[in-house]
Coordinates of C-alpha atoms and ligand atoms in Angstrom, one line a residue:
M1 CA 0.0 0.0 0.0
S2 CA 1.4 3.4 -0.9
I3 CA 1.9 6.0 1.8
D4 CA -0.9 8.1 0.2
D5 CA -3.3 5.2 0.1
A6 CA -2.6 4.5 3.8
I7 CA -2.9 8.1 4.9
K8 CA -5.9 9.0 2.8
G9 CA -7.7 5.7 2.9
R10 CA -7.6 5.2 6.7
R11 CA -11.0 5.9 8.4
S12 CA -12.3 5.6 11.9
V13 CA -14.2 2.4 11.8
R14 CA -16.9 1.9 14.4
T15 CA -18.5 -1.4 13.3
Y16 CA -16.6 -4.7 13.6
K17 CA -17.0 -8.3 12.9
S18 CA -16.4 -10.6 15.9
D19 CA -13.7 -12.6 14.0
E20 CA -10.5 -13.1 15.9
I21 CA -7.4 -11.2 15.0
K22 CA -4.2 -13.2 15.2
E23 CA -1.9 -11.8 17.8
G24 CA 0.9 -11.6 15.2
L25 CA -1.1 -8.9 13.4
V26 CA -1.5 -6.9 16.5
R27 CA 2.2 -7.2 17.2
E28 CA 2.9 -5.9 13.7
C29 CA 0.7 -2.9 14.4
I30 CA 2.5 -2.2 17.7
E31 CA 5.9 -2.7 16.1
A32 CA 4.9 0.0 13.5
A33 CA 4.0 2.2 16.5
T34 CA 7.5 1.8 17.9
F35 CA 9.0 3.3 14.8
A36 CA 7.4 6.7 15.5
P37 CA 9.6 9.6 16.4
S38 CA 9.7 10.5 20.1
A39 CA 10.9 13.3 22.3
K40 CA 14.6 12.6 23.0
N41 CA 14.0 9.1 21.6
G42 CA 12.2 8.4 24.9
Q43 CA 9.8 6.0 23.3
Q44 CA 7.2 6.9 25.9
W45 CA 4.5 4.6 24.5
R46 CA 3.3 1.5 26.3
F47 CA 0.4 -0.7 25.2
T48 CA -2.0 -3.0 27.0
V49 CA -3.7 -5.4 24.6
L50 CA -7.1 -6.6 25.7
T51 CA -9.0 -9.5 24.2
G52 CA -11.6 -12.0 25.5
E53 CA -12.2 -11.9 29.2
S54 CA -9.7 -9.1 29.9
K55 CA -11.6 -6.9 27.4
D56 CA -15.0 -7.8 28.8
K57 CA -14.0 -7.0 32.3
F58 CA -12.6 -3.6 31.2
T59 CA -15.6 -2.6 29.2
D60 CA -17.9 -3.7 32.0
M61 CA -16.0 -1.5 34.4
Y62 CA -16.0 1.4 31.9
R63 CA -19.8 1.1 31.2
N64 CA -20.4 0.9 34.9
E65 CA -18.3 4.0 35.7
L66 CA -19.9 6.0 32.8
G67 CA -23.3 5.2 34.4
K68 CA -22.2 6.9 37.6
L69 CA -21.5 10.2 35.9
T70 CA -24.2 12.9 36.2
F71 CA -23.0 15.1 33.4
D72 CA -23.1 14.7 29.6
V73 CA -20.7 12.1 28.5
G74 CA -21.0 12.8 24.8
S75 CA -20.4 9.8 22.6
S76 CA -19.0 7.7 25.4
F77 CA -21.6 5.0 25.6
G78 CA -21.3 4.6 21.8
S79 CA -17.5 4.3 22.2
C80 CA -18.1 1.7 25.0
T81 CA -20.3 -0.4 22.6
M82 CA -17.6 -0.1 20.0
M83 CA -15.0 -1.5 22.5
E84 CA -17.4 -4.3 23.5
E85 CA -17.8 -5.3 19.8
A86 CA -14.2 -5.0 18.7
P87 CA -12.2 -8.2 19.2
V88 CA -9.2 -6.2 20.3
V89 CA -8.9 -3.0 22.4
I90 CA -5.5 -1.5 22.9
V91 CA -5.1 0.8 25.9
V92 CA -2.3 3.2 25.2
W93 CA -0.1 4.7 28.0
N94 CA 2.4 7.5 28.2
T95 CA 5.2 6.7 30.6
N96 CA 5.4 10.4 31.3
E97 CA 8.9 10.0 32.8
R98 CA 9.8 13.7 32.4
G99 CA 6.3 15.1 32.6
W100 CA 6.9 16.8 29.2
T101 CA 4.1 17.7 27.0
T102 CA 6.2 16.4 24.2
E103 CA 5.9 12.9 25.6
V104 CA 2.2 13.1 24.8
H105 CA 3.2 14.0 21.2
S106 CA 5.5 11.0 21.0
V107 CA 2.7 8.6 22.0
S108 CA 0.2 10.3 19.7
A109 CA 2.7 9.8 16.8
A110 CA 2.9 6.1 17.7
I111 CA -0.8 5.8 17.7
Q112 CA -1.0 7.2 14.2
N113 CA 1.6 4.7 13.0
L114 CA -0.4 1.9 14.6
L115 CA -3.6 3.1 12.9
L116 CA -1.9 3.3 9.5
K117 CA -0.3 -0.1 9.8
A118 CA -3.6 -1.7 10.8
H119 CA -5.3 -0.1 7.8
S120 CA -2.6 -1.5 5.5
L121 CA -3.4 -5.0 7.0
G122 CA -7.1 -4.5 6.2
L123 CA -8.0 -3.9 9.8
G124 CA -10.4 -1.2 11.0
T125 CA -9.5 1.0 14.0
C126 CA -10.8 3.9 16.0
W127 CA -8.9 6.1 18.3
I128 CA -11.0 6.6 21.5
G129 CA -10.6 9.6 23.7
D130 CA -13.9 9.1 25.5
I131 CA -12.2 7.0 28.0
F132 CA -11.0 10.2 29.6
Y133 CA -14.5 10.7 31.1
T134 CA -13.5 7.9 33.5
Y135 CA -9.7 8.6 33.7
E136 CA -9.4 8.1 37.4
A137 CA -11.3 4.8 37.4
I138 CA -9.2 3.4 34.5
M139 CA -6.0 4.5 36.2
D140 CA -7.2 2.8 39.4
Y141 CA -8.3 -0.3 37.5
F142 CA -4.9 -1.0 35.8
K143 CA -2.7 0.4 38.5
K144 CA 0.1 1.3 36.0
P145 CA 2.8 3.8 36.8
W146 CA 2.0 5.6 33.6
K147 CA -0.6 8.0 32.3
L148 CA -3.6 6.9 30.3
L149 CA -3.4 8.4 26.8
A150 CA -6.0 6.6 24.6
A151 CA -7.7 3.4 23.7
I152 CA -7.8 2.0 20.2
T153 CA -10.4 -0.5 18.9
V154 CA -9.2 -3.0 16.3
G155 CA -11.3 -5.3 14.2
W156 CA -12.2 -6.7 10.9
T157 CA -15.0 -4.9 9.3
D158 CA -17.5 -5.0 6.4
V159 CA -18.1 -1.2 6.4
N160 CA -16.1 1.3 4.5
P161 CA -17.0 4.7 5.9
G162 CA -16.6 7.7 3.5
P163 CA -14.0 10.3 4.2
R164 CA -14.9 12.9 6.8
P165 CA -14.6 16.5 5.5
R166 CA -11.1 18.0 5.7
L167 CA -9.9 21.6 5.7
S168 CA -7.9 22.4 2.6
V169 CA -4.2 23.2 2.6
D170 CA -5.0 26.9 2.1
E171 CA -7.3 26.8 5.1
V172 CA -4.7 25.4 7.5
A173 CA -1.3 26.6 6.2
E174 CA 0.3 29.9 5.5
F175 CA 3.4 30.2 3.4
L176 CA 5.7 33.0 4.4
N177 CA 8.6 34.3 2.4
Ligands
LIG201 C1 -7.6 12.3 20.1 C2 -8.8 11.6 19.4 C3 -9.9 11.2 20.2 C4 -10.9 10.5 19.5 N1 -11.9 10.0 20.3 C5 -12.9 9.3 19.7 C6 -13.9 8.7 20.6 O1 -13.9 8.7 21.8 N2 -14.9 8.0 19.9 C7 -15.0 7.9 18.6 O2 -15.9 7.3 18.1 N3 -14.1 8.5 17.8 C8 -13.0 9.2 18.3 N4 -12.0 9.7 17.5 C9 -12.1 9.6 16.1 C10 -12.5 10.9 15.4 O3 -13.9 11.1 15.6 C11 -12.1 10.8 13.9 O4 -10.8 10.6 13.8 C12 -12.6 12.1 13.1 O5 -14.0 12.2 13.1 C13 -12.1 12.0 11.7 O6 -12.6 10.9 11.0 P1 -11.6 9.8 10.4 O7 -10.7 9.2 11.5 O8 -12.5 8.7 9.8 O9 -10.8 10.5 9.4 C14 -11.0 10.4 18.1 C15 -9.9 10.8 17.4 C16 -8.8 11.4 18.0 C17 -7.6 11.9 17.2

Protein backbone atom coordinates (compact mmCIF):
# COMPACT_ATOMS: atom_id res chain seq x y z
CA MET A 1 0.00 0.00 0.00
CA SER A 2 1.38 3.42 -0.92
CA ILE A 3 1.87 6.05 1.75
CA ASP A 4 -0.90 8.14 0.17
CA ASP A 5 -3.31 5.21 0.10
CA ALA A 6 -2.57 4.52 3.76
CA ILE A 7 -2.93 8.12 4.89
CA LYS A 8 -5.93 9.03 2.76
CA GLY A 9 -7.68 5.66 2.92
CA ARG A 10 -7.65 5.22 6.69
CA ARG A 11 -10.98 5.86 8.39
CA SER A 12 -12.28 5.64 11.90
CA VAL A 13 -14.20 2.37 11.77
CA ARG A 14 -16.87 1.87 14.41
CA THR A 15 -18.51 -1.40 13.34
CA TYR A 16 -16.61 -4.66 13.64
CA LYS A 17 -17.03 -8.32 12.94
CA SER A 18 -16.42 -10.58 15.92
CA ASP A 19 -13.74 -12.57 14.00
CA GLU A 20 -10.54 -13.12 15.92
CA ILE A 21 -7.40 -11.18 15.05
CA LYS A 22 -4.22 -13.22 15.22
CA GLU A 23 -1.86 -11.85 17.85
CA GLY A 24 0.89 -11.59 15.22
CA LEU A 25 -1.07 -8.92 13.38
CA VAL A 26 -1.54 -6.89 16.54
CA ARG A 27 2.18 -7.23 17.16
CA GLU A 28 2.89 -5.90 13.67
CA CYS A 29 0.74 -2.86 14.41
CA ILE A 30 2.50 -2.22 17.71
CA GLU A 31 5.88 -2.68 16.06
CA ALA A 32 4.90 0.00 13.53
CA ALA A 33 3.96 2.22 16.46
CA THR A 34 7.46 1.80 17.90
CA PHE A 35 8.97 3.32 14.77
CA ALA A 36 7.38 6.71 15.49
CA PRO A 37 9.61 9.64 16.38
CA SER A 38 9.70 10.46 20.07
CA ALA A 39 10.94 13.25 22.28
CA LYS A 40 14.63 12.58 23.01
CA ASN A 41 13.95 9.09 21.62
CA GLY A 42 12.25 8.41 24.93
CA GLN A 43 9.78 5.96 23.30
CA GLN A 44 7.24 6.89 25.92
CA TRP A 45 4.54 4.59 24.51
CA ARG A 46 3.26 1.51 26.31
CA PHE A 47 0.37 -0.70 25.23
CA THR A 48 -2.01 -3.03 27.03
CA VAL A 49 -3.72 -5.36 24.56
CA LEU A 50 -7.13 -6.56 25.74
CA THR A 51 -9.00 -9.48 24.21
CA GLY A 52 -11.57 -11.95 25.49
CA GLU A 53 -12.18 -11.87 29.21
CA SER A 54 -9.75 -9.05 29.94
CA LYS A 55 -11.55 -6.86 27.41
CA ASP A 56 -14.99 -7.81 28.76
CA LYS A 57 -13.95 -6.96 32.32
CA PHE A 58 -12.56 -3.64 31.20
CA THR A 59 -15.61 -2.62 29.17
CA ASP A 60 -17.92 -3.72 32.01
CA MET A 61 -15.99 -1.47 34.37
CA TYR A 62 -16.01 1.41 31.87
CA ARG A 63 -19.76 1.14 31.22
CA ASN A 64 -20.44 0.95 34.94
CA GLU A 65 -18.29 4.01 35.67
CA LEU A 66 -19.90 5.99 32.85
CA GLY A 67 -23.29 5.19 34.36
CA LYS A 68 -22.24 6.88 37.60
CA LEU A 69 -21.51 10.21 35.93
CA THR A 70 -24.17 12.87 36.22
CA PHE A 71 -22.95 15.13 33.41
CA ASP A 72 -23.15 14.73 29.64
CA VAL A 73 -20.65 12.08 28.54
CA GLY A 74 -21.04 12.78 24.81
CA SER A 75 -20.43 9.78 22.62
CA SER A 76 -18.99 7.68 25.45
CA PHE A 77 -21.65 4.99 25.57
CA GLY A 78 -21.27 4.57 21.80
CA SER A 79 -17.52 4.29 22.24
CA CYS A 80 -18.11 1.72 24.96
CA THR A 81 -20.31 -0.36 22.63
CA MET A 82 -17.55 -0.12 20.03
CA MET A 83 -15.02 -1.50 22.51
CA GLU A 84 -17.44 -4.27 23.48
CA GLU A 85 -17.85 -5.30 19.84
CA ALA A 86 -14.25 -4.99 18.66
CA PRO A 87 -12.24 -8.18 19.21
CA VAL A 88 -9.20 -6.18 20.34
CA VAL A 89 -8.89 -3.03 22.43
CA ILE A 90 -5.47 -1.53 22.95
CA VAL A 91 -5.06 0.78 25.91
CA VAL A 92 -2.26 3.25 25.24
CA TRP A 93 -0.11 4.73 27.98
CA ASN A 94 2.38 7.54 28.24
CA THR A 95 5.25 6.72 30.59
CA ASN A 96 5.43 10.45 31.31
CA GLU A 97 8.91 10.00 32.76
CA ARG A 98 9.83 13.68 32.44
CA GLY A 99 6.35 15.14 32.59
CA TRP A 100 6.94 16.83 29.25
CA THR A 101 4.06 17.73 26.96
CA THR A 102 6.24 16.41 24.16
CA GLU A 103 5.90 12.94 25.63
CA VAL A 104 2.21 13.12 24.77
CA HIS A 105 3.21 14.05 21.22
CA SER A 106 5.47 10.98 20.99
CA VAL A 107 2.72 8.59 22.00
CA SER A 108 0.23 10.27 19.67
CA ALA A 109 2.67 9.80 16.78
CA ALA A 110 2.93 6.13 17.71
CA ILE A 111 -0.84 5.78 17.66
CA GLN A 112 -1.02 7.23 14.16
CA ASN A 113 1.59 4.72 12.97
CA LEU A 114 -0.42 1.94 14.55
CA LEU A 115 -3.65 3.06 12.85
CA LEU A 116 -1.95 3.29 9.46
CA LYS A 117 -0.32 -0.14 9.79
CA ALA A 118 -3.64 -1.68 10.84
CA HIS A 119 -5.29 -0.10 7.82
CA SER A 120 -2.60 -1.52 5.53
CA LEU A 121 -3.38 -4.97 6.97
CA GLY A 122 -7.09 -4.53 6.21
CA LEU A 123 -8.04 -3.90 9.84
CA GLY A 124 -10.39 -1.16 10.99
CA THR A 125 -9.50 0.97 13.99
CA CYS A 126 -10.84 3.86 16.00
CA TRP A 127 -8.89 6.14 18.34
CA ILE A 128 -10.97 6.57 21.49
CA GLY A 129 -10.57 9.57 23.72
CA ASP A 130 -13.91 9.10 25.45
CA ILE A 131 -12.16 6.97 28.04
CA PHE A 132 -10.99 10.23 29.60
CA TYR A 133 -14.46 10.65 31.09
CA THR A 134 -13.49 7.88 33.51
CA TYR A 135 -9.75 8.62 33.68
CA GLU A 136 -9.36 8.05 37.43
CA ALA A 137 -11.34 4.82 37.40
CA ILE A 138 -9.24 3.43 34.54
CA MET A 139 -6.01 4.46 36.24
CA ASP A 140 -7.21 2.77 39.40
CA TYR A 141 -8.28 -0.34 37.48
CA PHE A 142 -4.92 -1.00 35.79
CA LYS A 143 -2.66 0.43 38.50
CA LYS A 144 0.09 1.27 36.00
CA PRO A 145 2.81 3.78 36.84
CA TRP A 146 2.02 5.62 33.57
CA LYS A 147 -0.62 8.02 32.31
CA LEU A 148 -3.60 6.91 30.26
CA LEU A 149 -3.42 8.38 26.77
CA ALA A 150 -6.03 6.65 24.60
CA ALA A 151 -7.74 3.42 23.70
CA ILE A 152 -7.84 1.96 20.20
CA THR A 153 -10.40 -0.49 18.90
CA VAL A 154 -9.16 -2.95 16.29
CA GLY A 155 -11.27 -5.31 14.23
CA TRP A 156 -12.17 -6.75 10.87
CA THR A 157 -14.99 -4.87 9.27
CA ASP A 158 -17.48 -4.96 6.41
CA VAL A 159 -18.09 -1.24 6.45
CA ASN A 160 -16.14 1.31 4.48
CA PRO A 161 -16.99 4.75 5.85
CA GLY A 162 -16.60 7.66 3.46
CA PRO A 163 -14.03 10.35 4.17
CA ARG A 164 -14.86 12.95 6.80
CA PRO A 165 -14.56 16.52 5.53
CA ARG A 166 -11.11 18.03 5.68
CA LEU A 167 -9.91 21.61 5.66
CA SER A 168 -7.87 22.42 2.56
CA VAL A 169 -4.16 23.18 2.63
CA ASP A 170 -4.98 26.86 2.10
CA GLU A 171 -7.26 26.84 5.13
CA VAL A 172 -4.68 25.37 7.48
CA ALA A 173 -1.34 26.62 6.22
CA GLU A 174 0.34 29.90 5.53
CA PHE A 175 3.44 30.18 3.40
CA LEU A 176 5.74 32.99 4.42
CA ASN A 177 8.64 34.33 2.40
C1 LIG B 1 -7.64 12.31 20.11
C2 LIG B 1 -8.80 11.63 19.41
C3 LIG B 1 -9.86 11.19 20.17
C4 LIG B 1 -10.93 10.53 19.55
N1 LIG B 1 -11.93 10.01 20.33
C5 LIG B 1 -12.94 9.33 19.74
C6 LIG B 1 -13.93 8.70 20.55
O1 LIG B 1 -13.86 8.72 21.78
N2 LIG B 1 -14.94 8.03 19.94
C7 LIG B 1 -15.01 7.94 18.58
O2 LIG B 1 -15.94 7.32 18.07
N3 LIG B 1 -14.07 8.52 17.77
C8 LIG B 1 -13.03 9.19 18.33
N4 LIG B 1 -12.05 9.75 17.55
C9 LIG B 1 -12.10 9.60 16.07
C10 LIG B 1 -12.50 10.91 15.40
O3 LIG B 1 -13.87 11.14 15.59
C11 LIG B 1 -12.14 10.80 13.90
O4 LIG B 1 -10.77 10.63 13.76
C12 LIG B 1 -12.57 12.06 13.14
O5 LIG B 1 -13.97 12.21 13.14
C13 LIG B 1 -12.09 12.03 11.67
O6 LIG B 1 -12.58 10.86 11.04
P1 LIG B 1 -11.57 9.79 10.38
O7 LIG B 1 -10.70 9.23 11.48
O8 LIG B 1 -12.46 8.74 9.78
O9 LIG B 1 -10.75 10.51 9.35
C14 LIG B 1 -10.95 10.37 18.13
C15 LIG B 1 -9.86 10.82 17.39
C16 LIG B 1 -8.78 11.44 18.02
C17 LIG B 1 -7.58 11.85 17.20
